[in-house]
Amino acid sequence: MADTEPLPNQPADYTPPKVWTWDKPSGGQFASINRPIAGATHDKELPVGDHPLQLYSLGTPNGKKVTILLEELLAAGHAGADYDAWFIDIGKGDQFGSGFVDLNPNSKIPALLDRTDPARPQRVFESGAILLYLAEKFGAFLPTDPAARTEALSWLFWQMGSAPFLGGGFGHFYAYAPFKMQYPIDRYAMEVKRQYDVLDRRLADNRYLAGDDYSIADMAIFPWYGGVALGQAYGDAATFLDTASYRNVNRWIEELSARPAVQRGSRVNLNPTDARPDLIRERHSAADLD
């Protein structure tokens, strides 16, 4: 390794300062909304619909997790899971409105407000916490056997810890950074392929990630790793990462993709396009998806 030529500095004249300061936008697709401080930037109340569950989100992988679970709950007959899904345009900074920050001080989608008891509304933020909250509220999609439940929760938290390497790491440098840099792309591509191999080995001997039970662990992981493998994220990342080589993952993706509730939940909080006129910006009744 001593003879290895170091990669050139990019940009060539950059030297990290002793103390970092925010003196200019960071560049890239999200420069207009990235900032090093928390809190609201403007006053804006959130709308409230007729259903007990109010979801404020966007159809990113983290948003899809929750709408997939809600549609699965409704398909399973849990009428109390009916919900309003409001569109949060993160590109325009909706997540920094005062109403949204009251629900999620971290200003990230999704955020849920449960108004089942109007006298004691419950906020829930972080997608994994929302999945766990809803699964426990309705007693569904989380195994009751202690060993299987623990397995499901382990994979749920695996996703919460692993997906930032896929999205904020690989996805950012491969698709969104203002210029291509070999070192971070190689670094994160290696890690993401390792994660696909983790999933592939688990799914070699198990139908679902928790074993025999379809659970919130599958719903959490599918939008991220399934989305990339299906060519729905980061351009040609599926080819670059050779996701077709993970046979067991692809078997699992095919099975989940065929579920009507997964299909419905994956269409929510997205702007319709000429190619996908079935996408819906907001959801306030089942009829919006029919």
PDB file of C-alpha atoms in Angstrom:
ATOM      1  CA  MET A   1       0.000   0.000   0.000  1.00  0.00           C
ATOM      2  CA  ALA A   2       2.986   2.333   0.506  1.00  0.00           C
ATOM      3  CA  ASP A   3       3.473   2.627  -3.260  1.00  0.00           C
ATOM      4  CA  THR A   4      -0.145   3.553  -3.932  1.00  0.00           C
ATOM      5  CA  GLU A   5      -0.517   6.976  -5.526  1.00  0.00           C
ATOM      6  CA  PRO A   6      -2.871   9.190  -3.512  1.00  0.00           C
ATOM      7  CA  LEU A   7      -5.944  10.440  -5.302  1.00  0.00           C
ATOM      8  CA  PRO A   8      -5.753  14.132  -6.224  1.00  0.00           C
ATOM      9  CA  ASN A   9      -7.416  16.582  -3.876  1.00  0.00           C
ATOM     10  CA  GLN A  10     -10.763  17.752  -5.237  1.00  0.00           C
ATOM     11  CA  PRO A  11     -10.857  20.707  -5.565  1.00  0.00           C
ATOM     12  CA  ALA A  12      -7.087  20.847  -5.810  1.00  0.00           C
ATOM     13  CA  ASP A  13      -6.624  23.904  -3.603  1.00  0.00           C
ATOM     14  CA  TYR A  14      -8.934  22.831  -0.751  1.00  0.00           C
ATOM     15  CA  THR A  15      -7.532  22.602   2.758  1.00  0.00           C
ATOM     16  CA  PRO A  16      -9.946  22.104   5.690  1.00  0.00           C
ATOM     17  CA  PRO A  17      -9.986  25.148   7.967  1.00  0.00           C
ATOM     18  CA  LYS A  18      -9.192  24.788  11.637  1.00  0.00           C
ATOM     19  CA  VAL A  19     -12.808  25.660  12.513  1.00  0.00           C
ATOM     20  CA  TRP A  20     -15.551  25.114   9.920  1.00  0.00           C
ATOM     21  CA  THR A  21     -17.925  28.013   9.305  1.00  0.00           C
ATOM     22  CA  TRP A  22     -21.007  28.264   7.126  1.00  0.00           C
ATOM     23  CA  ASP A  23     -20.032  31.111   4.802  1.00  0.00           C
ATOM     24  CA  LYS A  24     -21.532  29.879   1.537  1.00  0.00           C
ATOM     25  CA  PRO A  25     -23.988  27.241   0.220  1.00  0.00           C
ATOM     26  CA  SER A  26     -22.547  23.751   0.055  1.00  0.00           C
ATOM     27  CA  GLY A  27     -23.367  23.301  -3.611  1.00  0.00           C
ATOM     28  CA  GLY A  28     -25.240  20.463  -5.237  1.00  0.00           C
ATOM     29  CA  GLN A  29     -28.935  19.778  -5.653  1.00  0.00           C
ATOM     30  CA  PHE A  30     -29.887  20.483  -2.031  1.00  0.00           C
ATOM     31  CA  ALA A  31     -27.750  23.562  -1.389  1.00  0.00           C
ATOM     32  CA  SER A  32     -30.760  25.851  -1.023  1.00  0.00           C
ATOM     33  CA  ILE A  33     -32.188  23.931   1.946  1.00  0.00           C
ATOM     34  CA  ASN A  34     -29.071  22.634   3.721  1.00  0.00           C
ATOM     35  CA  ARG A  35     -28.057  24.571   6.823  1.00  0.00           C
ATOM     36  CA  PRO A  36     -26.151  23.817  10.028  1.00  0.00           C
ATOM     37  CA  ILE A  37     -28.865  24.922  12.464  1.00  0.00           C
ATOM     38  CA  ALA A  38     -32.269  23.536  13.490  1.00  0.00           C
ATOM     39  CA  GLY A  39     -35.612  25.233  14.059  1.00  0.00           C
ATOM     40  CA  ALA A  40     -38.283  26.878  11.949  1.00  0.00           C
ATOM     41  CA  THR A  41     -37.513  29.413   9.227  1.00  0.00           C
ATOM     42  CA  HIS A  42     -41.080  30.615   8.794  1.00  0.00           C
ATOM     43  CA  ASP A  43     -44.545  30.399  10.344  1.00  0.00           C
ATOM     44  CA  LYS A  44     -46.826  27.893   8.663  1.00  0.00           C
ATOM     45  CA  GLU A  45     -49.571  25.834  10.217  1.00  0.00           C
ATOM     46  CA  LEU A  46     -50.094  22.296   9.010  1.00  0.00           C
ATOM     47  CA  PRO A  47     -53.435  21.318   7.452  1.00  0.00           C
ATOM     48  CA  VAL A  48     -55.570  18.756   9.256  1.00  0.00           C
ATOM     49  CA  GLY A  49     -57.970  16.336   7.584  1.00  0.00           C
ATOM     50  CA  ASP A  50     -60.843  14.207   8.799  1.00  0.00           C
ATOM     51  CA  HIS A  51     -59.015  11.007   9.750  1.00  0.00           C
ATOM     52  CA  PRO A  52     -57.410  10.232  13.111  1.00  0.00           C
ATOM     53  CA  LEU A  53     -54.014   9.719  11.473  1.00  0.00           C
ATOM     54  CA  GLN A  54     -52.404  12.745   9.828  1.00  0.00           C
ATOM     55  CA  LEU A  55     -49.241  12.037   7.847  1.00  0.00           C
ATOM     56  CA  TYR A  56     -46.983  14.826   6.600  1.00  0.00           C
ATOM     57  CA  SER A  57     -44.561  13.346   4.140  1.00  0.00           C
ATOM     58  CA  LEU A  58     -43.044  12.947   0.699  1.00  0.00           C
ATOM     59  CA  GLY A  59     -42.791   9.816  -1.426  1.00  0.00           C
ATOM     60  CA  THR A  60     -39.113   9.189  -0.748  1.00  0.00           C
ATOM     61  CA  PRO A  61     -38.087   5.755   0.548  1.00  0.00           C
ATOM     62  CA  ASN A  62     -38.591   6.955   4.133  1.00  0.00           C
ATOM     63  CA  GLY A  63     -42.039   8.283   3.267  1.00  0.00           C
ATOM     64  CA  LYS A  64     -43.041   5.149   1.371  1.00  0.00           C
ATOM     65  CA  LYS A  65     -42.325   2.955   4.385  1.00  0.00           C
ATOM     66  CA  VAL A  66     -45.192   4.545   6.280  1.00  0.00           C
ATOM     67  CA  THR A  67     -47.758   4.722   3.481  1.00  0.00           C
ATOM     68  CA  ILE A  68     -47.037   1.078   2.609  1.00  0.00           C
ATOM     69  CA  LEU A  69     -47.727   0.083   6.222  1.00  0.00           C
ATOM     70  CA  LEU A  70     -50.899   2.178   6.368  1.00  0.00           C
ATOM     71  CA  GLU A  71     -52.198   0.598   3.151  1.00  0.00           C
ATOM     72  CA  GLU A  72     -51.299  -2.862   4.455  1.00  0.00           C
ATOM     73  CA  LEU A  73     -53.218  -2.131   7.678  1.00  0.00           C
ATOM     74  CA  LEU A  74     -56.257  -1.009   5.709  1.00  0.00           C
ATOM     75  CA  ALA A  75     -56.045  -4.075   3.451  1.00  0.00           C
ATOM     76  CA  ALA A  76     -55.968  -6.238   6.591  1.00  0.00           C
ATOM     77  CA  GLY A  77     -59.209  -4.666   7.804  1.00  0.00           C
ATOM     78  CA  HIS A  78     -57.956  -2.100  10.328  1.00  0.00           C
ATOM     79  CA  ALA A  79     -60.408   0.714   9.596  1.00  0.00           C
ATOM     80  CA  GLY A  80     -58.812   2.918  12.243  1.00  0.00           C
ATOM     81  CA  ALA A  81     -55.715   3.144  10.064  1.00  0.00           C
ATOM     82  CA  ASP A  82     -57.417   5.429   7.545  1.00  0.00           C
ATOM     83  CA  TYR A  83     -55.283   8.490   7.057  1.00  0.00           C
ATOM     84  CA  ASP A  84     -54.708  11.834   5.415  1.00  0.00           C
ATOM     85  CA  ALA A  85     -51.336  12.159   3.691  1.00  0.00           C
ATOM     86  CA  TRP A  86     -50.196  15.733   3.130  1.00  0.00           C
ATOM     87  CA  PHE A  87     -47.434  16.648   0.664  1.00  0.00           C
ATOM     88  CA  ILE A  88     -44.317  18.196   2.199  1.00  0.00           C
ATOM     89  CA  ASP A  89     -42.133  19.752  -0.501  1.00  0.00           C
ATOM     90  CA  ILE A  90     -38.660  19.472   0.990  1.00  0.00           C
ATOM     91  CA  GLY A  91     -37.166  21.195  -2.054  1.00  0.00           C
ATOM     92  CA  LYS A  92     -39.108  24.329  -1.107  1.00  0.00           C
ATOM     93  CA  GLY A  93     -38.348  24.050   2.614  1.00  0.00           C
ATOM     94  CA  ASP A  94     -41.819  23.007   3.836  1.00  0.00           C
ATOM     95  CA  GLN A  95     -40.095  20.939   6.521  1.00  0.00           C
ATOM     96  CA  PHE A  96     -38.869  24.156   8.148  1.00  0.00           C
ATOM     97  CA  GLY A  97     -42.365  25.583   8.685  1.00  0.00           C
ATOM     98  CA  SER A  98     -43.284  26.122  12.322  1.00  0.00           C
ATOM     99  CA  GLY A  99     -46.096  23.562  12.260  1.00  0.00           C
ATOM    100  CA  PHE A 100     -43.881  20.837  10.870  1.00  0.00           C
ATOM    101  CA  VAL A 101     -41.044  21.623  13.277  1.00  0.00           C
ATOM    102  CA  ASP A 102     -43.542  21.280  16.129  1.00  0.00           C
ATOM    103  CA  LEU A 103     -44.146  17.691  14.958  1.00  0.00           C
ATOM    104  CA  ASN A 104     -40.530  16.898  14.139  1.00  0.00           C
ATOM    105  CA  PRO A 105     -37.820  19.129  15.625  1.00  0.00           C
ATOM    106  CA  ASN A 106     -35.368  17.400  13.269  1.00  0.00           C
ATOM    107  CA  SER A 107     -37.232  18.771  10.188  1.00  0.00           C
ATOM    108  CA  LYS A 108     -37.223  15.483   8.278  1.00  0.00           C
ATOM    109  CA  ILE A 109     -40.109  13.635   6.663  1.00  0.00           C
ATOM    110  CA  PRO A 110     -42.188  11.710   7.554  1.00  0.00           C
ATOM    111  CA  ALA A 111     -43.995  13.005  10.620  1.00  0.00           C
ATOM    112  CA  LEU A 112     -47.223  11.568  12.001  1.00  0.00           C
ATOM    113  CA  LEU A 113     -49.899  13.096  14.218  1.00  0.00           C
ATOM    114  CA  ASP A 114     -52.282  10.602  15.815  1.00  0.00           C
ATOM    115  CA  ARG A 115     -55.510  12.398  16.760  1.00  0.00           C
ATOM    116  CA  THR A 116     -57.423   9.275  17.797  1.00  0.00           C
ATOM    117  CA  ASP A 117     -57.793  10.933  21.202  1.00  0.00           C
ATOM    118  CA  PRO A 118     -58.284  14.633  20.316  1.00  0.00           C
ATOM    119  CA  ALA A 119     -57.565  15.599  23.918  1.00  0.00           C
ATOM    120  CA  ARG A 120     -54.150  13.936  23.757  1.00  0.00           C
ATOM    121  CA  PRO A 121     -52.784  14.029  20.201  1.00  0.00           C
ATOM    122  CA  GLN A 122     -49.576  12.067  19.804  1.00  0.00           C
ATOM    123  CA  ARG A 123     -46.749  13.140  17.529  1.00  0.00           C
ATOM    124  CA  VAL A 124     -44.359  10.537  16.140  1.00  0.00           C
ATOM    125  CA  PHE A 125     -41.252  11.302  14.122  1.00  0.00           C
ATOM    126  CA  GLU A 126     -38.519   9.163  12.534  1.00  0.00           C
ATOM    127  CA  SER A 127     -39.838   6.609  10.063  1.00  0.00           C
ATOM    128  CA  GLY A 128     -38.728   3.583  12.076  1.00  0.00           C
ATOM    129  CA  ALA A 129     -40.478   4.928  15.179  1.00  0.00           C
ATOM    130  CA  ILE A 130     -43.652   5.524  13.161  1.00  0.00           C
ATOM    131  CA  LEU A 131     -43.608   1.937  11.836  1.00  0.00           C
ATOM    132  CA  LEU A 132     -43.146   0.548  15.336  1.00  0.00           C
ATOM    133  CA  TYR A 133     -45.830   2.850  16.781  1.00  0.00           C
ATOM    134  CA  LEU A 134     -48.418   1.831  14.197  1.00  0.00           C
ATOM    135  CA  ALA A 135     -47.558  -1.870  14.366  1.00  0.00           C
ATOM    136  CA  GLU A 136     -48.027  -1.836  18.128  1.00  0.00           C
ATOM    137  CA  LYS A 137     -51.150   0.349  17.976  1.00  0.00           C
ATOM    138  CA  PHE A 138     -52.928  -2.067  15.633  1.00  0.00           C
ATOM    139  CA  GLY A 139     -51.240  -5.290  16.721  1.00  0.00           C
ATOM    140  CA  ALA A 140     -50.174  -6.124  13.186  1.00  0.00           C
ATOM    141  CA  PHE A 141     -47.064  -6.783  11.088  1.00  0.00           C
ATOM    142  CA  LEU A 142     -44.850  -7.309  14.126  1.00  0.00           C
ATOM    143  CA  PRO A 143     -44.523 -10.917  15.335  1.00  0.00           C
ATOM    144  CA  THR A 144     -45.810 -11.701  18.803  1.00  0.00           C
ATOM    145  CA  ASP A 145     -43.346 -14.538  19.371  1.00  0.00           C
ATOM    146  CA  PRO A 146     -40.487 -12.933  21.328  1.00  0.00           C
ATOM    147  CA  ALA A 147     -37.721 -14.391  19.163  1.00  0.00           C
ATOM    148  CA  ALA A 148     -39.385 -13.436  15.874  1.00  0.00           C
ATOM    149  CA  ARG A 149     -40.279  -9.979  17.220  1.00  0.00           C
ATOM    150  CA  THR A 150     -36.668  -9.405  18.208  1.00  0.00           C
ATOM    151  CA  GLU A 151     -35.519 -10.519  14.761  1.00  0.00           C
ATOM    152  CA  ALA A 152     -37.946  -8.116  13.075  1.00  0.00           C
ATOM    153  CA  LEU A 153     -36.815  -5.213  15.247  1.00  0.00           C
ATOM    154  CA  SER A 154     -33.167  -6.049  14.608  1.00  0.00           C
ATOM    155  CA  TRP A 155     -33.717  -5.772  10.854  1.00  0.00           C
ATOM    156  CA  LEU A 156     -35.799  -2.603  11.283  1.00  0.00           C
ATOM    157  CA  PHE A 157     -32.946  -0.930  13.131  1.00  0.00           C
ATOM    158  CA  TRP A 158     -30.436  -2.407  10.677  1.00  0.00           C
ATOM    159  CA  GLN A 159     -32.204  -0.423   7.991  1.00  0.00           C
ATOM    160  CA  MET A 160     -32.208   2.770  10.036  1.00  0.00           C
ATOM    161  CA  GLY A 161     -28.457   2.487  10.518  1.00  0.00           C
ATOM    162  CA  SER A 162     -27.550   1.193   7.060  1.00  0.00           C
ATOM    163  CA  ALA A 163     -29.660   3.241   4.642  1.00  0.00           C
ATOM    164  CA  PRO A 164     -27.777   6.514   5.292  1.00  0.00           C
ATOM    165  CA  PHE A 165     -24.776   4.873   3.635  1.00  0.00           C
ATOM    166  CA  LEU A 166     -26.977   4.047   0.647  1.00  0.00           C
ATOM    167  CA  GLY A 167     -28.735   7.420   0.377  1.00  0.00           C
ATOM    168  CA  GLY A 168     -26.630  10.099   2.011  1.00  0.00           C
ATOM    169  CA  GLY A 169     -23.411   8.334   1.081  1.00  0.00           C
ATOM    170  CA  PHE A 170     -23.612   6.465  -2.220  1.00  0.00           C
ATOM    171  CA  GLY A 171     -26.699   8.199  -3.608  1.00  0.00           C
ATOM    172  CA  HIS A 172     -25.395  11.662  -2.852  1.00  0.00           C
ATOM    173  CA  PHE A 173     -21.934  11.245  -4.341  1.00  0.00           C
ATOM    174  CA  TYR A 174     -23.038   9.082  -7.277  1.00  0.00           C
ATOM    175  CA  ALA A 175     -26.078  11.119  -8.335  1.00  0.00           C
ATOM    176  CA  TYR A 176     -26.316  14.486  -6.583  1.00  0.00           C
ATOM    177  CA  ALA A 177     -22.852  15.890  -5.812  1.00  0.00           C
ATOM    178  CA  PRO A 178     -21.854  18.841  -8.018  1.00  0.00           C
ATOM    179  CA  PHE A 179     -18.981  16.825  -9.521  1.00  0.00           C
ATOM    180  CA  LYS A 180     -17.842  13.191  -9.521  1.00  0.00           C
ATOM    181  CA  MET A 181     -15.265  12.057  -6.968  1.00  0.00           C
ATOM    182  CA  GLN A 182     -13.843   8.554  -7.211  1.00  0.00           C
ATOM    183  CA  TYR A 183     -12.933   8.081  -3.564  1.00  0.00           C
ATOM    184  CA  PRO A 184     -16.396   8.581  -1.969  1.00  0.00           C
ATOM    185  CA  ILE A 185     -18.152   6.743  -4.815  1.00  0.00           C
ATOM    186  CA  ASP A 186     -15.840   3.752  -4.408  1.00  0.00           C
ATOM    187  CA  ARG A 187     -16.105   3.913  -0.623  1.00  0.00           C
ATOM    188  CA  TYR A 188     -19.895   3.926  -0.511  1.00  0.00           C
ATOM    189  CA  ALA A 189     -20.419   1.565  -3.452  1.00  0.00           C
ATOM    190  CA  MET A 190     -18.344  -1.013  -1.577  1.00  0.00           C
ATOM    191  CA  GLU A 191     -20.433  -0.561   1.561  1.00  0.00           C
ATOM    192  CA  VAL A 192     -23.770  -0.700  -0.276  1.00  0.00           C
ATOM    193  CA  LYS A 193     -22.773  -3.900  -2.079  1.00  0.00           C
ATOM    194  CA  ARG A 194     -21.815  -5.374   1.293  1.00  0.00           C
ATOM    195  CA  GLN A 195     -25.285  -4.457   2.581  1.00  0.00           C
ATOM    196  CA  TYR A 196     -26.957  -6.118  -0.403  1.00  0.00           C
ATOM    197  CA  ASP A 197     -24.891  -9.213   0.368  1.00  0.00           C
ATOM    198  CA  VAL A 198     -26.073  -9.110   3.993  1.00  0.00           C
ATOM    199  CA  LEU A 199     -29.678  -9.084   2.766  1.00  0.00           C
ATOM    200  CA  ASP A 200     -29.039 -11.735   0.139  1.00  0.00           C
ATOM    201  CA  ARG A 201     -27.557 -14.152   2.666  1.00  0.00           C
ATOM    202  CA  ARG A 202     -30.456 -13.612   5.074  1.00  0.00           C
ATOM    203  CA  LEU A 203     -33.059 -14.107   2.356  1.00  0.00           C
ATOM    204  CA  ALA A 204     -31.391 -17.268   1.058  1.00  0.00           C
ATOM    205  CA  ASP A 205     -33.010 -19.258   3.855  1.00  0.00           C
ATOM    206  CA  ASN A 206     -35.888 -16.996   4.863  1.00  0.00           C
ATOM    207  CA  ARG A 207     -38.934 -15.860   2.941  1.00  0.00           C
ATOM    208  CA  TYR A 208     -38.976 -12.529   4.809  1.00  0.00           C
ATOM    209  CA  LEU A 209     -36.422 -10.731   6.902  1.00  0.00           C
ATOM    210  CA  ALA A 210     -37.990 -11.774  10.214  1.00  0.00           C
ATOM    211  CA  GLY A 211     -38.391 -15.362   8.979  1.00  0.00           C
ATOM    212  CA  ASP A 212     -41.837 -16.605   7.990  1.00  0.00           C
ATOM    213  CA  ASP A 213     -43.642 -13.388   8.936  1.00  0.00           C
ATOM    214  CA  TYR A 214     -44.047 -10.396   6.629  1.00  0.00           C
ATOM    215  CA  SER A 215     -43.352  -7.452   8.913  1.00  0.00           C
ATOM    216  CA  ILE A 216     -42.465  -3.798   9.277  1.00  0.00           C
ATOM    217  CA  ALA A 217     -38.840  -4.845   8.734  1.00  0.00           C
ATOM    218  CA  ASP A 218     -39.650  -5.753   5.118  1.00  0.00           C
ATOM    219  CA  MET A 219     -41.659  -2.546   4.679  1.00  0.00           C
ATOM    220  CA  ALA A 220     -38.735  -0.472   5.967  1.00  0.00           C
ATOM    221  CA  ILE A 221     -36.065  -2.075   3.801  1.00  0.00           C
ATOM    222  CA  PHE A 222     -37.994  -2.558   0.549  1.00  0.00           C
ATOM    223  CA  PRO A 223     -38.363   1.108  -0.503  1.00  0.00           C
ATOM    224  CA  TRP A 224     -34.618   1.688  -0.162  1.00  0.00           C
ATOM    225  CA  TYR A 225     -32.977  -1.464  -1.489  1.00  0.00           C
ATOM    226  CA  GLY A 226     -35.887  -2.496  -3.690  1.00  0.00           C
ATOM    227  CA  GLY A 227     -36.135   1.004  -5.128  1.00  0.00           C
ATOM    228  CA  VAL A 228     -32.504   1.019  -6.234  1.00  0.00           C
ATOM    229  CA  ALA A 229     -32.698  -2.512  -7.651  1.00  0.00           C
ATOM    230  CA  LEU A 230     -35.848  -1.618  -9.595  1.00  0.00           C
ATOM    231  CA  GLY A 231     -34.106   1.360 -11.192  1.00  0.00           C
ATOM    232  CA  GLN A 232     -36.177   3.920  -9.294  1.00  0.00           C
ATOM    233  CA  ALA A 233     -33.304   5.763  -7.612  1.00  0.00           C
ATOM    234  CA  TYR A 234     -29.956   7.339  -8.461  1.00  0.00           C
ATOM    235  CA  GLY A 235     -30.031   6.992 -12.225  1.00  0.00           C
ATOM    236  CA  ASP A 236     -28.341   3.820 -13.437  1.00  0.00           C
ATOM    237  CA  ALA A 237     -27.264   2.786  -9.921  1.00  0.00           C
ATOM    238  CA  ALA A 238     -28.821  -0.678 -10.348  1.00  0.00           C
ATOM    239  CA  THR A 239     -26.436  -1.390 -13.222  1.00  0.00           C
ATOM    240  CA  PHE A 240     -23.466   0.239 -11.500  1.00  0.00           C
ATOM    241  CA  LEU A 241     -24.002  -1.849  -8.362  1.00  0.00           C
ATOM    242  CA  ASP A 242     -24.983  -4.994 -10.309  1.00  0.00           C
ATOM    243  CA  THR A 243     -28.047  -5.485  -8.120  1.00  0.00           C
ATOM    244  CA  ALA A 244     -29.316  -8.183 -10.512  1.00  0.00           C
ATOM    245  CA  SER A 245     -26.652 -10.518  -9.099  1.00  0.00           C
ATOM    246  CA  TYR A 246     -28.376 -10.704  -5.693  1.00  0.00           C
ATOM    247  CA  ARG A 247     -30.818 -13.480  -6.545  1.00  0.00           C
ATOM    248  CA  ASN A 248     -32.481 -13.835  -3.157  1.00  0.00           C
ATOM    249  CA  VAL A 249     -32.977 -10.105  -2.761  1.00  0.00           C
ATOM    250  CA  ASN A 250     -34.572  -9.955  -6.191  1.00  0.00           C
ATOM    251  CA  ARG A 251     -36.910 -12.841  -5.364  1.00  0.00           C
ATOM    252  CA  TRP A 252     -38.007 -10.924  -2.264  1.00  0.00           C
ATOM    253  CA  ILE A 253     -38.378  -7.667  -4.224  1.00  0.00           C
ATOM    254  CA  GLU A 254     -40.565  -9.403  -6.816  1.00  0.00           C
ATOM    255  CA  GLU A 255     -42.844 -10.826  -4.119  1.00  0.00           C
ATOM    256  CA  LEU A 256     -43.260  -7.529  -2.280  1.00  0.00           C
ATOM    257  CA  SER A 257     -43.724  -5.558  -5.497  1.00  0.00           C
ATOM    258  CA  ALA A 258     -46.740  -7.729  -6.336  1.00  0.00           C
ATOM    259  CA  ARG A 259     -48.575  -6.867  -3.106  1.00  0.00           C
ATOM    260  CA  PRO A 260     -51.475  -4.452  -3.846  1.00  0.00           C
ATOM    261  CA  ALA A 261     -50.899  -2.497  -0.635  1.00  0.00           C
ATOM    262  CA  VAL A 262     -47.227  -2.017  -1.489  1.00  0.00           C
ATOM    263  CA  GLN A 263     -48.229  -0.767  -4.919  1.00  0.00           C
ATOM    264  CA  ARG A 264     -50.774   1.627  -3.423  1.00  0.00           C
ATOM    265  CA  GLY A 265     -48.522   2.930  -0.688  1.00  0.00           C
ATOM    266  CA  SER A 266     -45.701   3.531  -3.162  1.00  0.00           C
ATOM    267  CA  ARG A 267     -47.865   5.982  -5.147  1.00  0.00           C
ATOM    268  CA  VAL A 268     -48.614   8.431  -2.327  1.00  0.00           C
ATOM    269  CA  ASN A 269     -47.118  11.922  -1.871  1.00  0.00           C
ATOM    270  CA  LEU A 270     -45.588  12.051  -5.324  1.00  0.00           C
ATOM    271  CA  ASN A 271     -46.290  14.459  -8.154  1.00  0.00           C
ATOM    272  CA  PRO A 272     -47.903  12.754 -11.163  1.00  0.00           C
ATOM    273  CA  THR A 273     -45.839  12.656 -14.347  1.00  0.00           C
ATOM    274  CA  ASP A 274     -46.560  11.794 -17.965  1.00  0.00           C
ATOM    275  CA  ALA A 275     -44.909   8.423 -17.360  1.00  0.00           C
ATOM    276  CA  ARG A 276     -46.673   7.876 -14.002  1.00  0.00           C
ATOM    277  CA  PRO A 277     -50.083   9.582 -14.028  1.00  0.00           C
ATOM    278  CA  ASP A 278     -51.179   7.200 -11.234  1.00  0.00           C
ATOM    279  CA  LEU A 279     -49.040   8.971  -8.629  1.00  0.00           C
ATOM    280  CA  ILE A 280     -50.949  11.167  -6.185  1.00  0.00           C
ATOM    281  CA  ARG A 281     -49.725  14.275  -4.405  1.00  0.00           C
ATOM    282  CA  GLU A 282     -52.064  13.856  -1.422  1.00  0.00           C
ATOM    283  CA  ARG A 283     -54.250  11.064  -0.115  1.00  0.00           C
ATOM    284  CA  HIS A 284     -57.438  11.708   1.844  1.00  0.00           C
ATOM    285  CA  SER A 285     -59.531   8.625   1.044  1.00  0.00           C
ATOM    286  CA  ALA A 286     -59.148   5.224  -0.536  1.00  0.00           C
ATOM    287  CA  ALA A 287     -60.848   6.621  -3.629  1.00  0.00           C
ATOM    288  CA  ASP A 288     -57.825   8.825  -4.307  1.00  0.00           C
ATOM    289  CA  LEU A 289     -55.855   5.690  -5.155  1.00  0.00           C
ATOM    290  CA  ASP A 290     -58.604   3.824  -7.013  1.00  0.00           C
TER     291      ASP A 290
END
